[in-house]
Amino acid sequence: MSQIAILCSGGDVSGMNPALKRFVEYSFEKGLIPYFVQGGYEGLIDNLIVKASYNDVTGIIHRGGTKIYSARSKRFMQKKHRNTAAMNLKAQGIDKLVVLGGDGSFRGMDVFFKEQAISFCGIPATIDNDINGTQYCLGVDTALNVIKVATDNIRDTASSFKRAFVIEVMGNDCGYLALVSALTSGAEMCLIPEIQYDLEKLKIRYLKEVEQGRNYFIAIVAEGLANAKEIAQWFEDEIGFESRVTTLGHIQRGGNPTVKERLMAYQFCTYAIDSLLSGKSNSVICYNNGKFDFKEIYEINSKKYEIDKSLVSLGKSLLSK
Ligand code: ATP
């Protein structure tokens, strides 16, 4: 029987636990012995590699985060520690790894594969949805739903008090979470790093709307702009609305994985194991236009993620484009 391991690296996301469940169940179905690596690449170096059983994955499908812990690892950047990691895997006969993480984690795995000949398959997992080559990363749907609930709640109080609320959402330098959230929660403003905004243009429209009876504003801004306070002040000074800032922060990372998330986790994990069994050695599973496919690391890293133009077009007026 052949051995296979899974680990989580970089920021945790909801959807990792359903992926772990599928990993164990599908490995057994395929006649493989599944292992968990605890704490990402740190766990590889420290030999926290344990056999996984059905019992380990009962009762976890509805939980956010990851049962096997995630981490970032400075040590993994050094060859001597990667040698230790490879030795630990080989000692248990493991030559296949499934890695849930972001593009940084995949870059690390690519180096590891080239040095140590341990095959891997990457599953994109980051709420930022900023990995080039895939339209979907695990964790995104749950994060969007957390933002949706928070924004709906904020709207209730904003409309009762005639206020402007500026909601800062995660996403690093990527505006995907902000834009999709603004579109789906009926926000009046959306500011993202990818699109230059024009406050004067928005001001003309907002003042007209206020004249016609608008009594609250919801603005969603991406964390990459770091301008939530400044925009709140702008609402006070230019639009004449008392304003508040809400930074959603880490609540966006956690929570009960949505149905879509669980299903995506199951599919990503199935494709990952199938790809390793079919002999693919260093690929990442991507999801585009309703289909899964595989990309080599160089394709993922060859350019920066670009936000979907059709979404930008839908959000034109919110973005002041
Ligand atoms: P997130 O988007 O949540 O930050 P990520 O996977 O992009 O996830 P990183 O912190 O960029 O997160 O990378 C995770 C880990 O991958 C690093 O802590 C490091 O151990 C490893 N890594 C990244 N790049 C390399 C590299 N060039 N060589 C070796 N290891 C690397």
Tab-separated table of C-alpha atoms and ligand atoms in Angstrom:
chain	number	residue	atom	x	y	z
A	1	MET	CA	0.000	0.000	0.000
A	2	SER	CA	1.120	3.515	-0.784
A	3	GLN	CA	1.309	6.379	1.712
A	4	ILE	CA	-0.067	9.903	1.196
A	5	ALA	CA	-0.072	12.944	3.505
A	6	ILE	CA	-1.960	16.232	3.714
A	7	LEU	CA	-1.038	19.551	5.351
A	8	CYS	CA	-2.404	23.087	5.674
A	9	SER	CA	-0.047	26.031	5.144
A	10	GLY	CA	-0.474	29.820	5.351
A	11	GLY	CA	-3.717	31.392	6.544
A	12	ASP	CA	-6.412	28.923	7.624
A	13	VAL	CA	-9.800	29.013	5.885
A	14	SER	CA	-13.205	27.449	6.380
A	15	GLY	CA	-13.342	24.451	4.096
A	16	MET	CA	-10.074	22.909	5.262
A	17	ASN	CA	-11.859	20.518	7.638
A	18	PRO	CA	-14.248	19.185	4.962
A	19	ALA	CA	-11.173	18.693	2.742
A	20	LEU	CA	-9.473	16.676	5.508
A	21	LYS	CA	-12.550	14.485	5.850
A	22	ARG	CA	-12.646	13.790	2.139
A	23	PHE	CA	-8.881	13.203	2.105
A	24	VAL	CA	-9.102	10.393	4.653
A	25	GLU	CA	-12.195	8.783	3.169
A	26	TYR	CA	-11.043	8.942	-0.455
A	27	SER	CA	-7.511	7.757	0.398
A	28	PHE	CA	-8.946	4.609	1.965
A	29	GLU	CA	-11.281	4.185	-1.008
A	30	LYS	CA	-8.210	4.274	-3.278
A	31	GLY	CA	-6.190	1.841	-1.149
A	32	LEU	CA	-3.845	4.528	0.210
A	33	ILE	CA	-2.735	5.036	3.817
A	34	PRO	CA	-3.537	8.639	4.798
A	35	TYR	CA	-1.340	10.757	7.082
A	36	PHE	CA	-1.835	14.185	8.642
A	37	VAL	CA	1.046	16.634	8.980
A	38	GLN	CA	0.282	18.907	11.922
A	39	GLY	CA	1.173	22.583	11.656
A	40	GLY	CA	2.151	22.916	7.981
A	41	TYR	CA	5.834	22.907	6.983
A	42	GLU	CA	6.837	23.343	10.632
A	43	GLY	CA	5.203	19.985	11.314
A	44	LEU	CA	7.102	18.380	8.435
A	45	ILE	CA	10.393	19.582	9.929
A	46	ASP	CA	9.424	18.569	13.486
A	47	ASN	CA	8.125	15.182	12.334
A	48	LEU	CA	4.534	15.778	13.434
A	49	ILE	CA	3.331	13.282	10.850
A	50	VAL	CA	0.654	10.909	12.068
A	51	LYS	CA	-1.497	8.210	10.520
A	52	ALA	CA	-5.076	9.388	10.043
A	53	SER	CA	-8.207	7.370	10.686
A	54	TYR	CA	-11.938	7.711	10.080
A	55	ASN	CA	-12.288	8.677	13.744
A	56	ASP	CA	-10.070	11.717	13.221
A	57	VAL	CA	-12.501	13.204	10.741
A	58	THR	CA	-15.838	12.492	12.334
A	59	GLY	CA	-17.701	15.569	13.474
A	60	ILE	CA	-15.446	18.105	11.731
A	61	ILE	CA	-17.264	18.864	8.467
A	62	HIS	CA	-19.152	21.807	9.971
A	63	ARG	CA	-16.176	23.376	11.718
A	64	GLY	CA	-14.139	26.291	10.383
A	65	GLY	CA	-10.346	26.418	10.691
A	66	THR	CA	-8.323	23.245	10.440
A	67	LYS	CA	-8.111	20.327	12.819
A	68	ILE	CA	-4.474	19.707	11.861
A	69	TYR	CA	-3.342	23.334	12.367
A	70	SER	CA	-1.740	25.628	9.831
A	71	ALA	CA	1.487	27.625	10.034
A	72	ARG	CA	3.997	29.730	8.218
A	73	SER	CA	7.553	28.472	8.436
A	74	LYS	CA	10.729	30.491	8.171
A	75	ARG	CA	12.760	27.325	8.610
A	76	PHE	CA	11.270	25.741	5.483
A	77	MET	CA	12.959	28.487	3.447
A	78	GLN	CA	16.303	26.842	4.319
A	79	LYS	CA	17.552	23.761	2.541
A	80	LYS	CA	18.843	22.030	5.677
A	81	HIS	CA	15.339	22.083	7.189
A	82	ARG	CA	13.755	20.925	3.929
A	83	ASN	CA	16.200	18.005	4.014
A	84	THR	CA	14.948	17.121	7.493
A	85	ALA	CA	11.342	17.416	6.300
A	86	ALA	CA	12.007	15.054	3.382
A	87	MET	CA	13.801	12.583	5.638
A	88	ASN	CA	10.799	12.527	8.002
A	89	LEU	CA	8.393	11.837	5.154
A	90	LYS	CA	10.591	9.176	3.566
A	91	ALA	CA	11.041	7.422	6.931
A	92	GLN	CA	7.289	6.762	6.879
A	93	GLY	CA	7.312	5.845	3.187
A	94	ILE	CA	5.356	8.946	2.153
A	95	ASP	CA	6.094	10.227	-1.346
A	96	LYS	CA	2.872	12.114	-2.077
A	97	LEU	CA	1.586	15.285	-0.437
A	98	VAL	CA	-1.604	17.283	-0.746
A	99	VAL	CA	-1.068	20.912	0.271
A	100	LEU	CA	-3.875	23.308	1.155
A	101	GLY	CA	-2.505	26.837	1.004
A	102	GLY	CA	-1.760	29.959	-0.975
A	103	ASP	CA	0.718	30.641	-3.772
A	104	GLY	CA	3.558	31.083	-1.259
A	105	SER	CA	2.988	27.565	0.012
A	106	PHE	CA	2.985	26.212	-3.556
A	107	ARG	CA	6.258	27.989	-4.328
A	108	GLY	CA	7.744	26.292	-1.267
A	109	MET	CA	6.443	22.923	-2.418
A	110	ASP	CA	7.859	23.409	-5.890
A	111	VAL	CA	11.327	23.962	-4.424
A	112	PHE	CA	10.810	20.904	-2.206
A	113	PHE	CA	9.732	18.720	-5.123
A	114	LYS	CA	12.700	19.727	-7.253
A	115	GLU	CA	15.139	18.980	-4.424
A	116	GLN	CA	13.562	15.949	-2.814
A	117	ALA	CA	11.381	14.313	-5.498
A	118	ILE	CA	8.311	14.259	-3.255
A	119	SER	CA	5.249	14.780	-5.417
A	120	PHE	CA	2.638	17.277	-4.392
A	121	CYS	CA	-0.685	18.601	-5.492
A	122	GLY	CA	-1.781	22.048	-4.312
A	123	ILE	CA	-5.348	23.011	-3.439
A	124	PRO	CA	-5.791	26.806	-3.549
A	125	ALA	CA	-7.017	27.886	-0.117
A	126	THR	CA	-7.174	31.560	0.808
A	127	ILE	CA	-10.085	33.890	1.466
A	128	ASP	CA	-8.287	36.594	-0.534
A	129	ASN	CA	-9.065	34.719	-3.779
A	130	ASP	CA	-5.852	36.177	-5.203
A	131	ILE	CA	-4.170	33.158	-6.780
A	132	ASN	CA	-3.511	33.562	-10.481
A	133	GLY	CA	-4.932	30.778	-12.642
A	134	THR	CA	-8.006	29.868	-10.595
A	135	GLN	CA	-11.315	31.660	-10.258
A	136	TYR	CA	-12.011	30.044	-6.899
A	137	CYS	CA	-9.992	29.359	-3.779
A	138	LEU	CA	-11.265	27.356	-0.832
A	139	GLY	CA	-12.599	29.588	1.965
A	140	VAL	CA	-13.966	32.338	-0.258
A	141	ASP	CA	-17.640	31.406	-0.232
A	142	THR	CA	-17.765	31.130	3.557
A	143	ALA	CA	-15.937	34.462	3.960
A	144	LEU	CA	-18.378	36.128	1.551
A	145	ASN	CA	-21.304	34.776	3.546
A	146	VAL	CA	-19.811	36.038	6.820
A	147	ILE	CA	-19.434	39.497	5.241
A	148	LYS	CA	-22.991	39.307	3.912
A	149	VAL	CA	-24.458	38.640	7.371
A	150	ALA	CA	-22.340	41.394	8.958
A	151	THR	CA	-23.289	43.916	6.270
A	152	ASP	CA	-26.990	43.084	6.508
A	153	ASN	CA	-26.808	43.663	10.271
A	154	ILE	CA	-24.945	46.929	9.836
A	155	ARG	CA	-27.534	48.095	7.314
A	156	ASP	CA	-30.246	47.715	9.964
A	157	THR	CA	-28.507	50.098	12.319
A	158	ALA	CA	-27.268	52.440	9.565
A	159	SER	CA	-30.800	52.948	8.250
A	160	SER	CA	-32.240	53.510	11.736
A	161	PHE	CA	-29.693	56.187	12.582
A	162	LYS	CA	-29.129	57.971	9.244
A	163	ARG	CA	-25.479	57.052	9.220
A	164	ALA	CA	-22.764	56.172	6.752
A	165	PHE	CA	-20.964	52.936	7.565
A	166	VAL	CA	-17.589	52.136	6.104
A	167	ILE	CA	-16.901	48.403	6.292
A	168	GLU	CA	-13.350	47.222	5.769
A	169	VAL	CA	-13.034	43.674	4.472
A	170	MET	CA	-10.003	41.429	4.045
A	171	GLY	CA	-8.321	40.513	0.790
A	172	ASN	CA	-4.825	41.968	1.071
A	173	ASP	CA	-4.142	43.746	-2.202
A	174	CYS	CA	-6.982	41.965	-3.937
A	175	GLY	CA	-10.420	43.587	-4.149
A	176	TYR	CA	-12.390	40.428	-4.932
A	177	LEU	CA	-14.014	40.012	-1.492
A	178	ALA	CA	-14.871	43.711	-1.347
A	179	LEU	CA	-16.340	43.874	-4.827
A	180	VAL	CA	-18.452	40.708	-4.617
A	181	SER	CA	-19.627	41.710	-1.131
A	182	ALA	CA	-20.567	45.210	-2.267
A	183	LEU	CA	-22.480	43.844	-5.251
A	184	THR	CA	-24.353	41.236	-3.243
A	185	SER	CA	-25.202	43.406	-0.259
A	186	GLY	CA	-26.414	46.411	-2.178
A	187	ALA	CA	-23.665	48.738	-0.968
A	188	GLU	CA	-23.507	52.276	-2.295
A	189	MET	CA	-19.727	52.432	-2.517
A	190	CYS	CA	-16.921	49.961	-3.137
A	191	LEU	CA	-13.248	50.890	-3.164
A	192	ILE	CA	-10.619	48.356	-4.208
A	193	PRO	CA	-6.886	48.601	-4.914
A	194	GLU	CA	-7.245	47.579	-8.556
A	195	ILE	CA	-9.482	50.473	-9.593
A	196	GLN	CA	-8.702	54.148	-9.225
A	197	TYR	CA	-11.645	55.876	-7.583
A	198	ASP	CA	-13.071	59.346	-8.011
A	199	LEU	CA	-14.717	60.703	-4.851
A	200	GLU	CA	-15.886	63.873	-6.602
A	201	LYS	CA	-17.933	61.807	-9.014
A	202	LEU	CA	-19.475	59.825	-6.154
A	203	LYS	CA	-20.172	63.026	-4.206
A	204	ILE	CA	-22.311	64.497	-6.982
A	205	ARG	CA	-24.387	61.328	-7.119
A	206	TYR	CA	-24.699	60.880	-3.360
A	207	LEU	CA	-25.801	64.481	-2.740
A	208	LYS	CA	-28.489	64.097	-5.363
A	209	GLU	CA	-29.627	60.842	-3.734
A	210	VAL	CA	-29.722	62.493	-0.289
A	211	GLU	CA	-31.901	65.241	-1.764
A	212	GLN	CA	-34.225	62.530	-3.023
A	213	GLY	CA	-34.466	60.928	0.425
A	214	ARG	CA	-31.498	58.588	0.879
A	215	ASN	CA	-30.830	58.339	4.584
A	216	TYR	CA	-27.882	55.965	4.957
A	217	PHE	CA	-24.809	54.722	3.109
A	218	ILE	CA	-22.933	51.460	3.134
A	219	ALA	CA	-19.389	51.626	1.796
A	220	ILE	CA	-17.243	48.510	1.470
A	221	VAL	CA	-13.505	49.080	1.229
A	222	ALA	CA	-10.705	46.580	0.701
A	223	GLU	CA	-8.081	46.360	3.456
A	224	GLY	CA	-5.328	46.862	0.877
A	225	LEU	CA	-6.291	50.534	0.550
A	226	ALA	CA	-6.022	51.167	4.310
A	227	ASN	CA	-8.344	54.167	3.934
A	228	ALA	CA	-11.491	53.280	5.925
A	229	LYS	CA	-11.042	56.119	8.441
A	230	GLU	CA	-10.330	58.619	5.690
A	231	ILE	CA	-13.499	57.603	3.797
A	232	ALA	CA	-15.588	57.844	6.970
A	233	GLN	CA	-14.285	61.386	7.485
A	234	TRP	CA	-15.137	62.155	3.856
A	235	PHE	CA	-18.771	61.130	4.468
A	236	GLU	CA	-18.863	63.502	7.461
A	237	ASP	CA	-17.211	66.436	5.689
A	238	GLU	CA	-18.526	66.140	2.134
A	239	ILE	CA	-21.866	64.359	2.407
A	240	GLY	CA	-22.845	65.576	5.876
A	241	PHE	CA	-23.498	62.142	7.346
A	242	GLU	CA	-22.370	60.948	10.736
A	243	SER	CA	-20.195	57.948	9.999
A	244	ARG	CA	-18.714	54.832	11.593
A	245	VAL	CA	-16.012	52.372	10.598
A	246	THR	CA	-16.364	48.619	11.072
A	247	THR	CA	-13.319	46.473	10.438
A	248	LEU	CA	-14.530	42.918	10.068
A	249	GLY	CA	-11.085	41.366	10.587
A	250	HIS	CA	-10.635	37.714	11.428
A	251	ILE	CA	-14.319	36.838	11.725
A	252	GLN	CA	-14.084	36.517	7.923
A	253	ARG	CA	-11.689	33.602	8.214
A	254	GLY	CA	-13.813	31.394	10.452
A	255	GLY	CA	-17.273	29.978	10.729
A	256	ASN	CA	-19.374	27.101	9.590
A	257	PRO	CA	-18.347	26.225	5.993
A	258	THR	CA	-21.142	26.871	3.490
A	259	VAL	CA	-22.640	24.067	1.391
A	260	LYS	CA	-20.724	25.311	-1.654
A	261	GLU	CA	-17.493	25.307	0.372
A	262	ARG	CA	-17.961	21.731	1.538
A	263	LEU	CA	-18.705	20.526	-1.961
A	264	MET	CA	-15.733	22.415	-3.400
A	265	ALA	CA	-13.503	20.942	-0.676
A	266	TYR	CA	-14.674	17.450	-1.600
A	267	GLN	CA	-14.073	18.045	-5.286
A	268	PHE	CA	-10.680	19.722	-4.852
A	269	CYS	CA	-9.495	16.903	-2.627
A	270	THR	CA	-10.717	14.175	-4.952
A	271	TYR	CA	-8.963	15.775	-7.918
A	272	ALA	CA	-5.783	16.210	-5.856
A	273	ILE	CA	-5.575	12.534	-4.950
A	274	ASP	CA	-6.496	11.430	-8.481
A	275	SER	CA	-3.802	13.703	-9.919
A	276	LEU	CA	-1.113	12.245	-7.666
A	277	LEU	CA	-2.246	8.702	-8.501
A	278	SER	CA	-2.130	9.490	-12.208
A	279	GLY	CA	1.524	10.496	-11.878
A	280	LYS	CA	1.262	14.293	-11.814
A	281	SER	CA	4.065	15.458	-9.590
A	282	ASN	CA	3.900	19.200	-8.976
A	283	SER	CA	0.612	20.703	-9.962
A	284	VAL	CA	-2.088	22.917	-8.521
A	285	ILE	CA	-5.793	22.292	-9.066
A	286	CYS	CA	-7.582	25.255	-10.518
A	287	TYR	CA	-11.278	25.913	-10.932
A	288	ASN	CA	-12.361	27.898	-13.949
A	289	ASN	CA	-15.730	28.325	-15.629
A	290	GLY	CA	-17.260	25.435	-13.712
A	291	LYS	CA	-14.438	22.988	-14.436
A	292	PHE	CA	-11.394	21.719	-12.567
A	293	ASP	CA	-8.027	21.552	-14.285
A	294	PHE	CA	-4.354	21.420	-13.370
A	295	LYS	CA	-1.689	24.058	-13.707
A	296	GLU	CA	2.047	23.910	-13.236
A	297	ILE	CA	3.541	26.228	-10.627
A	298	TYR	CA	5.203	28.422	-13.240
A	299	GLU	CA	1.781	29.131	-14.761
A	300	ILE	CA	0.413	30.159	-11.359
A	301	ASN	CA	3.423	32.365	-10.671
A	302	SER	CA	3.828	33.762	-14.173
A	303	LYS	CA	1.563	36.731	-13.446
A	304	LYS	CA	-0.419	38.453	-10.759
A	305	TYR	CA	-4.044	37.578	-10.187
A	306	GLU	CA	-6.344	39.929	-12.060
A	307	ILE	CA	-9.838	40.680	-10.901
A	308	ASP	CA	-12.621	39.475	-13.216
A	309	LYS	CA	-13.470	42.275	-15.651
A	310	SER	CA	-17.134	41.319	-15.785
A	311	LEU	CA	-17.421	41.853	-12.014
A	312	VAL	CA	-15.760	45.247	-12.356
A	313	SER	CA	-18.239	46.105	-15.057
A	314	LEU	CA	-21.176	45.063	-12.831
A	315	GLY	CA	-19.859	47.270	-10.053
A	316	LYS	CA	-19.026	50.266	-12.228
A	317	SER	CA	-21.193	52.796	-10.377
A	318	LEU	CA	-20.100	51.617	-6.899
A	319	LEU	CA	-16.466	51.844	-7.928
A	320	SER	CA	-16.975	55.324	-9.425
A	321	LYS	CA	-15.488	54.048	-12.681
B	1	ATP	P1	-1.530	33.118	2.534
B	1	ATP	O1	-2.139	33.630	1.245
B	1	ATP	O2	-2.541	32.739	3.535
B	1	ATP	O3	-0.483	34.028	3.061
B	1	ATP	P2	0.540	31.492	1.409
B	1	ATP	O4	0.646	30.053	1.120
B	1	ATP	O5	0.711	32.415	0.245
B	1	ATP	O6	-0.833	31.721	2.172
B	1	ATP	P3	3.083	32.290	2.580
B	1	ATP	O7	3.315	32.809	3.953
B	1	ATP	O8	3.448	33.136	1.411
B	1	ATP	O9	1.555	31.864	2.588
B	1	ATP	O10	3.876	30.899	2.399
B	1	ATP	C1	3.675	29.836	3.297
B	1	ATP	C2	4.969	29.146	3.571
B	1	ATP	O11	5.488	28.594	2.350
B	1	ATP	C3	6.085	30.028	4.094
B	1	ATP	O12	5.982	30.264	5.492
B	1	ATP	C4	7.305	29.183	3.764
B	1	ATP	O13	7.500	28.201	4.737
B	1	ATP	C5	6.909	28.490	2.451
B	1	ATP	N1	7.550	29.128	1.284
B	1	ATP	C6	7.120	30.179	0.568
B	1	ATP	N2	7.979	30.499	-0.429
B	1	ATP	C7	8.997	29.620	-0.340
B	1	ATP	C8	10.207	29.390	-1.074
B	1	ATP	N3	10.557	30.161	-2.119
B	1	ATP	N4	11.012	28.384	-0.682
B	1	ATP	C9	10.675	27.597	0.362
B	1	ATP	N5	9.565	27.749	1.094
B	1	ATP	C10	8.720	28.738	0.753
